[in-house]
Tab-separated table of C-alpha atoms in Angstrom:
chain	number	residue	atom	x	y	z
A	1	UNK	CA	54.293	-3.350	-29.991
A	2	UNK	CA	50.992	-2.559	-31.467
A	3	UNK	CA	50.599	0.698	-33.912
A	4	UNK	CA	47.440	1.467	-33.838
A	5	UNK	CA	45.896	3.876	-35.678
A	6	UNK	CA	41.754	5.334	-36.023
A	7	UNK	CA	41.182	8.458	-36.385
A	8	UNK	CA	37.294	10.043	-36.960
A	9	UNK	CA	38.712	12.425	-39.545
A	10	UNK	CA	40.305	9.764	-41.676
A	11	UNK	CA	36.987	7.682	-41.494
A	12	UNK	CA	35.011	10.340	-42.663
A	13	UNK	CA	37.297	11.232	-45.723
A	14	UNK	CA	37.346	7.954	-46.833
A	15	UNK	CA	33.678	7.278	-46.219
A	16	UNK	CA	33.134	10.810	-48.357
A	17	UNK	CA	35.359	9.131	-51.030
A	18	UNK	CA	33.539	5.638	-51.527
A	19	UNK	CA	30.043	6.769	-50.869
A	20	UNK	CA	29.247	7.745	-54.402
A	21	UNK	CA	30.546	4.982	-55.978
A	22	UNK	CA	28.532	2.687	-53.564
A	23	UNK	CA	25.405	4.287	-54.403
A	24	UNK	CA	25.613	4.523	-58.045
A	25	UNK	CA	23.939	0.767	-58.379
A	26	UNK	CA	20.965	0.030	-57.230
A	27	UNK	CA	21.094	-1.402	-53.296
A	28	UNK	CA	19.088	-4.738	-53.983
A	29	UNK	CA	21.886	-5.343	-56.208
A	30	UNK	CA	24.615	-4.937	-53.361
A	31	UNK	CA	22.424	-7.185	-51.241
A	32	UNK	CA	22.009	-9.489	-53.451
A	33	UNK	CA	24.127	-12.189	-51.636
A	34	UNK	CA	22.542	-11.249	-48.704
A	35	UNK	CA	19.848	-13.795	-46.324
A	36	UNK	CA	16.660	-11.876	-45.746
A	37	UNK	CA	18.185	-12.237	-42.056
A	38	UNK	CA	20.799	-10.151	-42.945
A	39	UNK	CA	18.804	-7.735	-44.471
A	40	UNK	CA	16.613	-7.027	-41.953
A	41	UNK	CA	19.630	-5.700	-39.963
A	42	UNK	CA	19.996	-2.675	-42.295
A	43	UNK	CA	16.054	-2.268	-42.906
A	44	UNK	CA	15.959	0.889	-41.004
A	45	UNK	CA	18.818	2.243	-43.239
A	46	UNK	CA	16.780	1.493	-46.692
A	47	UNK	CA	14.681	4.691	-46.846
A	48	UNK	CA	18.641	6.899	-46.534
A	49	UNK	CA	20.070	4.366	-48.895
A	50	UNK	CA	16.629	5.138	-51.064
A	51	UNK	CA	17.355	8.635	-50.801
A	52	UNK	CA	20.578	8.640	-51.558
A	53	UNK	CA	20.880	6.563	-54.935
A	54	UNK	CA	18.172	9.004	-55.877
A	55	UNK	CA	20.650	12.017	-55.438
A	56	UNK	CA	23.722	10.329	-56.761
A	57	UNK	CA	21.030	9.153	-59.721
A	58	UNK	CA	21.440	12.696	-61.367
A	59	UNK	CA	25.388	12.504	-61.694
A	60	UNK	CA	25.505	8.819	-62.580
A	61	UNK	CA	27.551	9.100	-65.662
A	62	UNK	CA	30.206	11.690	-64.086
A	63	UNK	CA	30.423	9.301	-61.208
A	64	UNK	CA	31.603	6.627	-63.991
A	65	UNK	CA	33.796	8.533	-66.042
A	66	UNK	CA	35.589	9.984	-62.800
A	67	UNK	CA	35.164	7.422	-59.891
A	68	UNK	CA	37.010	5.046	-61.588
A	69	UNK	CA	36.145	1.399	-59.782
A	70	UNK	CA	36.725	-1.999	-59.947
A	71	UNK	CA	33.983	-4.607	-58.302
A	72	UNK	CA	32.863	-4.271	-54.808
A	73	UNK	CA	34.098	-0.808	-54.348
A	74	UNK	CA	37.860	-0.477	-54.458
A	75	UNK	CA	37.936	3.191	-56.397
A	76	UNK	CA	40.266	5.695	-57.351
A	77	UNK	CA	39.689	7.980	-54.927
A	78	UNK	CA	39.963	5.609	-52.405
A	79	UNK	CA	43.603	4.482	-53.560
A	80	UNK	CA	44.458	7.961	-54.133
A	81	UNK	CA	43.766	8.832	-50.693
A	82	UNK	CA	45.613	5.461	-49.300
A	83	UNK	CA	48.544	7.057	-51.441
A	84	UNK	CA	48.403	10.077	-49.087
A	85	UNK	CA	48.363	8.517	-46.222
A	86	UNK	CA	51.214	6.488	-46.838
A	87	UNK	CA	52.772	9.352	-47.586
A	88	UNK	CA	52.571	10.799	-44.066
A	89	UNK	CA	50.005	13.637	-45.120
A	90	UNK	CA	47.086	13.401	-42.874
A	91	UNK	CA	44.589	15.857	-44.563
A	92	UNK	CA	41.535	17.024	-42.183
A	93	UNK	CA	39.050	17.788	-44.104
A	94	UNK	CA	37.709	16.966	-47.758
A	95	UNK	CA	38.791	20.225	-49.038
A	96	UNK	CA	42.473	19.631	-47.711
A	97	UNK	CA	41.758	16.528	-49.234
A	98	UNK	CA	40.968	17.815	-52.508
A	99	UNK	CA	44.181	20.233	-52.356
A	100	UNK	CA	46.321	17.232	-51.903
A	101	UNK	CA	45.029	15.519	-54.480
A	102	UNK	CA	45.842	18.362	-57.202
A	103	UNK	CA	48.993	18.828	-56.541
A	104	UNK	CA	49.825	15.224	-57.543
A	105	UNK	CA	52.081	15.178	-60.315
A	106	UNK	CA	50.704	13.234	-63.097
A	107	UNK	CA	53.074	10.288	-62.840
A	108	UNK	CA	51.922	9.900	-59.575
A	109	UNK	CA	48.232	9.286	-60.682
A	110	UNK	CA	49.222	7.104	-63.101
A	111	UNK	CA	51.273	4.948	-61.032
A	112	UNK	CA	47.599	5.081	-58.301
A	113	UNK	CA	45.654	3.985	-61.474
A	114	UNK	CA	47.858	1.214	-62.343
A	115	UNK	CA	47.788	-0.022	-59.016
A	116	UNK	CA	43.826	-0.181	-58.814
A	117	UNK	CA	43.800	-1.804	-62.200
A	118	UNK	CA	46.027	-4.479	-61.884
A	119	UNK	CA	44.161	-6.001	-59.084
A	120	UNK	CA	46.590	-8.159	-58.157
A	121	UNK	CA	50.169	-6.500	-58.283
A	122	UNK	CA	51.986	-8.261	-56.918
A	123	UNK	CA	51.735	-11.143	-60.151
A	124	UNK	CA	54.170	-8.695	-61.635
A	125	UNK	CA	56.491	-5.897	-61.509
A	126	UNK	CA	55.694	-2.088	-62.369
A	127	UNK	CA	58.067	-2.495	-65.683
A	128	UNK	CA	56.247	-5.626	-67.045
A	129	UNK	CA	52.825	-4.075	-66.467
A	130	UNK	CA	51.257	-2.451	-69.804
A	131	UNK	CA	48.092	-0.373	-68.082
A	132	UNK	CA	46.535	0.045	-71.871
A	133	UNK	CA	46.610	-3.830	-72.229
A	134	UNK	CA	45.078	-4.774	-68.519
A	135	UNK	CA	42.032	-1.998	-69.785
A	136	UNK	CA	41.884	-3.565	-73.290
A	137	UNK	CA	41.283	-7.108	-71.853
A	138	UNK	CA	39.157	-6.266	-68.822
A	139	UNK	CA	35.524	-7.042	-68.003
A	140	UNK	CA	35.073	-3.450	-68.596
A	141	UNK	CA	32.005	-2.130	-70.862
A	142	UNK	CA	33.151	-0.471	-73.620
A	143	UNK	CA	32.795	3.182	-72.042
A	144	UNK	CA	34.293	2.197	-69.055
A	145	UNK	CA	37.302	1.073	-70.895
A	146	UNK	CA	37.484	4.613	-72.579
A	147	UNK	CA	37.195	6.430	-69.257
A	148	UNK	CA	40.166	4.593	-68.176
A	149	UNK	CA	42.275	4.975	-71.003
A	150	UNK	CA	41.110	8.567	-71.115
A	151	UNK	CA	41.818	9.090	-67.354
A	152	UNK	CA	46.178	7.373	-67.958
A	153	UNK	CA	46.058	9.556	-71.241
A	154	UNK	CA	45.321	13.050	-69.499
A	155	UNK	CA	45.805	12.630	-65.978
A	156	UNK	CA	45.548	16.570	-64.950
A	157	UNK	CA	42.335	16.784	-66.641
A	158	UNK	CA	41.109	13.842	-65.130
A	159	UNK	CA	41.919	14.799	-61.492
A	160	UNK	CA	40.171	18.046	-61.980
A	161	UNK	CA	36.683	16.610	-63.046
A	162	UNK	CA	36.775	14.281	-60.291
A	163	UNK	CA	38.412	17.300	-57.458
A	164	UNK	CA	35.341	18.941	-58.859
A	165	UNK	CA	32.838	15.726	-57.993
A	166	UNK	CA	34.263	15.673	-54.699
A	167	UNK	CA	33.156	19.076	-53.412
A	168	UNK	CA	29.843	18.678	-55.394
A	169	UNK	CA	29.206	15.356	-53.594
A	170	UNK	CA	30.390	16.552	-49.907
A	171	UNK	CA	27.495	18.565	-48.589
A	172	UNK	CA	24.905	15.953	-50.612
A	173	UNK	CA	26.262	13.350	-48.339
A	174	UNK	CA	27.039	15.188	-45.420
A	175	UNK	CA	23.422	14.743	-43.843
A	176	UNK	CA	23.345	11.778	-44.227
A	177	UNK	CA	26.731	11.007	-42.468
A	178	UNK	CA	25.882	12.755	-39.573
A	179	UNK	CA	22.767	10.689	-38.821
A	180	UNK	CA	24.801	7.851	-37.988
A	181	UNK	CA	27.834	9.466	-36.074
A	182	UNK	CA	26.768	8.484	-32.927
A	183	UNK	CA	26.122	4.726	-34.006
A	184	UNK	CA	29.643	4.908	-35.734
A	185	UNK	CA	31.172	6.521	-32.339
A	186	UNK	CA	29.771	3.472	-30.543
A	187	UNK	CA	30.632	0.832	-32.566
A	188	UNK	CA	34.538	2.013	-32.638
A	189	UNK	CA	34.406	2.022	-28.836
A	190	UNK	CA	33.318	-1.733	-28.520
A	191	UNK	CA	35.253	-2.521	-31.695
A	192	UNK	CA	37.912	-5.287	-30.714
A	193	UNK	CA	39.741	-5.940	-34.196
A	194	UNK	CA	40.850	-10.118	-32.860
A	195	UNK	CA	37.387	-10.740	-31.803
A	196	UNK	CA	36.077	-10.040	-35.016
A	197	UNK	CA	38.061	-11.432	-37.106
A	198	UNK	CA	38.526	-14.633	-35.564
A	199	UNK	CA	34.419	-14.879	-36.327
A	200	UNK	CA	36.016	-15.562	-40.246
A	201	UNK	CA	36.826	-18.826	-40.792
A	202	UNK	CA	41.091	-19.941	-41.442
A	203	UNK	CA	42.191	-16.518	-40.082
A	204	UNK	CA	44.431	-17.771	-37.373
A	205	UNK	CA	45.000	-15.897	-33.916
A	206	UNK	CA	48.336	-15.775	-35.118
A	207	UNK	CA	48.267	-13.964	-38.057
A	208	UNK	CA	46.160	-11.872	-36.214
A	209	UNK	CA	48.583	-11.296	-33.549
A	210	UNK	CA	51.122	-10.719	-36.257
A	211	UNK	CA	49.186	-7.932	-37.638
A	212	UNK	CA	48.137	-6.015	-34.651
A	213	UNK	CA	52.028	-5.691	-33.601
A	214	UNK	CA	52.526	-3.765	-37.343
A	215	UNK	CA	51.651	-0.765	-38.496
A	216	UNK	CA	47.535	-0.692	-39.628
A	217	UNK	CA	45.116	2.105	-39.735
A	218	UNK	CA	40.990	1.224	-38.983
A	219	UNK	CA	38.275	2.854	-40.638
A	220	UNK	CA	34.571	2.921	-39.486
A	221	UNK	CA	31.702	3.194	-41.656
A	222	UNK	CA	28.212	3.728	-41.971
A	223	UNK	CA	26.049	0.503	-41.837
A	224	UNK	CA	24.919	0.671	-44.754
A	225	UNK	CA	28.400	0.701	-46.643
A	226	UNK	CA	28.843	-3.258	-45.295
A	227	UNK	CA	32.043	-3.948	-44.940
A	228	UNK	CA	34.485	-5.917	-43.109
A	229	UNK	CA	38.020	-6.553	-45.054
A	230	UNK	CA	41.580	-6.182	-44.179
A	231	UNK	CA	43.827	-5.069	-47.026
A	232	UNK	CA	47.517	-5.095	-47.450
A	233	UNK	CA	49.300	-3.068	-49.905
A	234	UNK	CA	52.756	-4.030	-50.183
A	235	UNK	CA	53.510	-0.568	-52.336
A	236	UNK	CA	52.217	1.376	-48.757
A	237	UNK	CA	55.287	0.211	-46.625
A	238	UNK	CA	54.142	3.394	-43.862
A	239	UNK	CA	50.480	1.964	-43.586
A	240	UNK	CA	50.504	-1.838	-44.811
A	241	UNK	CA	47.527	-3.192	-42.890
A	242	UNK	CA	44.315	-1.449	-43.810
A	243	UNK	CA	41.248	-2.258	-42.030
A	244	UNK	CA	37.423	-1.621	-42.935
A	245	UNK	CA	34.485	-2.284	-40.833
A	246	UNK	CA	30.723	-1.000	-41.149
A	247	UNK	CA	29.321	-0.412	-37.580
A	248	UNK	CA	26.930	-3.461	-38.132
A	249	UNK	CA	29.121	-5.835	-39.334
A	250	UNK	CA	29.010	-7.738	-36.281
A	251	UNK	CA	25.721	-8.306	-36.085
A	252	UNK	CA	24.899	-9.260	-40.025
A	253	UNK	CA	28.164	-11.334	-39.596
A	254	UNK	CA	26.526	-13.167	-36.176
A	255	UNK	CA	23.040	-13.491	-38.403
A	256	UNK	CA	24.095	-16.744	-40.336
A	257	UNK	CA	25.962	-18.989	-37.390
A	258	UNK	CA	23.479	-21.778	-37.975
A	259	UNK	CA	22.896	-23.088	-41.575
A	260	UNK	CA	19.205	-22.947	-42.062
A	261	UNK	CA	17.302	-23.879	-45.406
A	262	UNK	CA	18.281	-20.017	-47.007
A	263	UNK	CA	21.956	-20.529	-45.685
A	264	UNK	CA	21.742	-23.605	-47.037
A	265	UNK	CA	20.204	-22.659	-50.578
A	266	UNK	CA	22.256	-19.230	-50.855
A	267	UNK	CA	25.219	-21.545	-50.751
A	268	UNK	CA	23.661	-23.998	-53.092
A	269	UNK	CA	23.041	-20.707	-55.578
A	270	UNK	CA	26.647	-19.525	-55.707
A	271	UNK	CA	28.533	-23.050	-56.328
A	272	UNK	CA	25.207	-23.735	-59.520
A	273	UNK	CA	27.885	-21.214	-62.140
A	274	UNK	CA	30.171	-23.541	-63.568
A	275	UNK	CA	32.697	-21.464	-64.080
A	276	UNK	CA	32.870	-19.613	-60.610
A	277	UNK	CA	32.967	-23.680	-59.281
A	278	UNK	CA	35.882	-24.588	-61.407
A	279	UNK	CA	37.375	-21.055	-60.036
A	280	UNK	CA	36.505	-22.489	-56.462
A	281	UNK	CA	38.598	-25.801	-57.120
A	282	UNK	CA	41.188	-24.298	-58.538
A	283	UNK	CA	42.051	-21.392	-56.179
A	284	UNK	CA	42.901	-23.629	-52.879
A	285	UNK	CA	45.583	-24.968	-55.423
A	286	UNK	CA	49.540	-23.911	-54.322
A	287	UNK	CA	50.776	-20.961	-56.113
A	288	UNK	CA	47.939	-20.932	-58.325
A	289	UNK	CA	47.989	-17.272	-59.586
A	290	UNK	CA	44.715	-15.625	-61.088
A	291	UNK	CA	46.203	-14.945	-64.630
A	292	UNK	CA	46.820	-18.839	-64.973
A	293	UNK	CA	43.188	-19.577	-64.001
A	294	UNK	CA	41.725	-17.042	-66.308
A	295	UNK	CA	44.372	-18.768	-68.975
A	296	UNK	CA	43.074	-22.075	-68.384
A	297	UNK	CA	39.279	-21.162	-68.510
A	298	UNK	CA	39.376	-18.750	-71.196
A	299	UNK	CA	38.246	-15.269	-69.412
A	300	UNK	CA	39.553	-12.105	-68.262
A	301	UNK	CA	41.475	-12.250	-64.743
A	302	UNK	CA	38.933	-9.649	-63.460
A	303	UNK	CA	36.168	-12.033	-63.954
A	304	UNK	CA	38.112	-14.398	-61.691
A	305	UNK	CA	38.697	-11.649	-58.907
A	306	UNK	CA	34.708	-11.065	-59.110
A	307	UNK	CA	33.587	-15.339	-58.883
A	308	UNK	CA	36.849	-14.894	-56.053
A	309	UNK	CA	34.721	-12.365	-54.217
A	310	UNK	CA	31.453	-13.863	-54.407
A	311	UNK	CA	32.903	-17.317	-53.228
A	312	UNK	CA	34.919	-15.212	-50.216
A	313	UNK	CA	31.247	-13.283	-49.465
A	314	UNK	CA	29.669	-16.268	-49.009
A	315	UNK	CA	32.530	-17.841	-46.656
A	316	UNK	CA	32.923	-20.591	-48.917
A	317	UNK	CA	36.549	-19.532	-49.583
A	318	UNK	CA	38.363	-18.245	-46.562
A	319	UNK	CA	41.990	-15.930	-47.116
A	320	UNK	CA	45.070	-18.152	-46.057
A	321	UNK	CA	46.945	-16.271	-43.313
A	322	UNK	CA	49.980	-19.302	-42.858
A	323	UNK	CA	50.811	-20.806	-45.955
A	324	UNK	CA	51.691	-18.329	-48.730
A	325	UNK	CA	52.076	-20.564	-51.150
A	326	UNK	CA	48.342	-21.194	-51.100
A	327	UNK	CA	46.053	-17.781	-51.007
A	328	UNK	CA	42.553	-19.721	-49.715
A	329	UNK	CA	41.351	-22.212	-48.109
A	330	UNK	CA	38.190	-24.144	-48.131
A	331	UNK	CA	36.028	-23.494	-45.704
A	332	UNK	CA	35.552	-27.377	-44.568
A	333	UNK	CA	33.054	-26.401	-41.845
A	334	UNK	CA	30.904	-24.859	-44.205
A	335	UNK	CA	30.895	-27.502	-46.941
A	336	UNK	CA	30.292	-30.278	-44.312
A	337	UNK	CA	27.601	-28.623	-43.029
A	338	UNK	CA	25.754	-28.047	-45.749
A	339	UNK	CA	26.471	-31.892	-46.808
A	340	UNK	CA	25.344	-32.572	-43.424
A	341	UNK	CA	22.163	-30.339	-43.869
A	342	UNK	CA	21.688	-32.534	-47.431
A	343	UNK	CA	21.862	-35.666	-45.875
A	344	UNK	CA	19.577	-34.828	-42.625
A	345	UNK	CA	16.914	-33.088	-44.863
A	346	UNK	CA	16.732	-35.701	-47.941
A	347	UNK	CA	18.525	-38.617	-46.879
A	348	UNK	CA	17.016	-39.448	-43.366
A	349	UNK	CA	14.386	-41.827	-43.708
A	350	UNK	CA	13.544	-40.982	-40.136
């Protein structure tokens, strides 16, 4: 039986939530991995995005020492709210929101910030993880890593400041969210969760399957916050399946189906760092865990979740649904196309 669940209220909140951390780096930056086909699917959003960093621009170091993130926009108040929900409270509004969020006790937040931190938790168990030594040996600038510690130290203090962002931030963004409700309203209506997903490579109609019969909220963004990711929190045992899509995620997903010579270059660019290659051989490895890797190469085990991202943007690394003693696969296809692309282009003495 499937449990669906997508509600407008709960895509607003959490769009509300993320937006500032999103916009607190410059957007060529987030498009960075991007084909200038791609692009050009959000260039009627770049003027609002403009517009936006501009107005977040003027609370840029609150929004660090309170919006506590780690890469590609997984943030504190994002997990906090995820912790509400799998809770069974379904606030409204940001203000309910907000309200909630207060009258967390301050083990609570800890335990949310430990979870966000870790990255991976499930490498170890709450007991055996030290929060102070995960900061201490993170990719984290050096005032990062005191917001953090500051944040676990004085927990109450910290949720106020960043209760206090919130409502700052709300009618900032709220413009700008409404200028795409319609757009947002129609993409959830055509939305079909299989058909997308089966567009990324190795995700089976199985697991698929699997998933829709279990319990999974959806959540639909603005374009311009691209997304498309499905994440499972084994700590949420209400809401384990959460799922993320931007309303034109469809269409910049659709924009690369045939490898031309940026496809083909873009690819080219990502595998060129040696260390995010020798991440790339190592990760399709069974029960390879991220803390060996980062053992074995001599960094952090954040930079390996950051090369792991970049490699899964660029759909050289797919997520194994089938086997879970091996997290990713290659993504053959790809890789023999682009050899293909190689051999047709320099090889052909036609």
């Amino acid at each position: 039986m499937t449990i669906k669940q997508s509600n407008d209220h709960q895509s607003m909140i959490l769009e509300f939530l993320i937006a500032p951390v999103f916009f607190n780096s410059p957007f060529e930056d987030y498009l960075v991995d991007m084909t200038s086909k791609q692009k050009e699917i959000l260039s009627d959003t770049l003027s609002d995005t403009d517009q936006l960093i501009e107005l977040f621009s003027k609370y840029q170091e609150q929004i660090k020492q309170f919006y506590l993130a780690i890469p590609y926009n997984s943030s504190i108040t994002s997990a906090l709210y995820f912790y509400l929900l799998n809770q069974k409270k379904d606030p409204k509004t940001i203000k309910e929101v907000v309200a909630l969020f207060k009258k967390l006790s301050e083990e609570e937040v800890k335990y949310v910030l430990s979870l966000l931190i870790s990255n991976d938790f499930s490498e170890t168990s709450e007991k055996e993880f030290n929060y102070i030594t995960a900061i201490e040996t993170s990719d984290l600038k050096a005032d990062e890593k005191w917001y953090w510690l500051q944040a676990f130290k004085h927990p109450q203090e910290f949720m106020t400041g960043l209760c206090d962002l919130i409502l700052t931030f709300q009618p900032i963004y709220h413009p700008f969210y409404q200028k795409y409700q319609k757009e947002r309203e129609e993409f959830a209506k055509r939305f079909d969760v299989k058909k997308t997903y089966l567009k990324i490579p190795n995700i089976s109609k199985e697991f698929i399957t699997n998933m829709l019969d279990s319990p999974y909220k959806i959540f639909f963004l603005s374009p311009y916050l691209v997304r498309l990711s499905i994440t499972r929190i084994s700590s949420l045992v209400n809401v384990p399946y959460l799922i993320i899509a931007s309303s034109r995620i469809n269409e910049i997903y659709d924009a690369n189906d045939k490898l031309d010579n940026e496809d083909l270059t873009s690819v080219l660019k990502i595998m060129s760092d040696v260390t995010r290659y020798e991440i790339f051989a190592a990760l399709t490895k069974p029960d390879i865990k991220i803390k060996t890797i980062a053992e074995n190469l001599g960094i952090t085990s954040s930079a390996v979740t950051f090369h792991t991202q970049k490699l899964v943007n660029s759909k050289l690394l797919t997520i194994n649904k089938t086997d879970d003693n091996v997290k990713y696969n290659l993504n053959k296809d790809l890789l023999k196309d682009v050899i293909k692309k190689l051999e047709n282009d320099l090889l052909n003495d036609n």
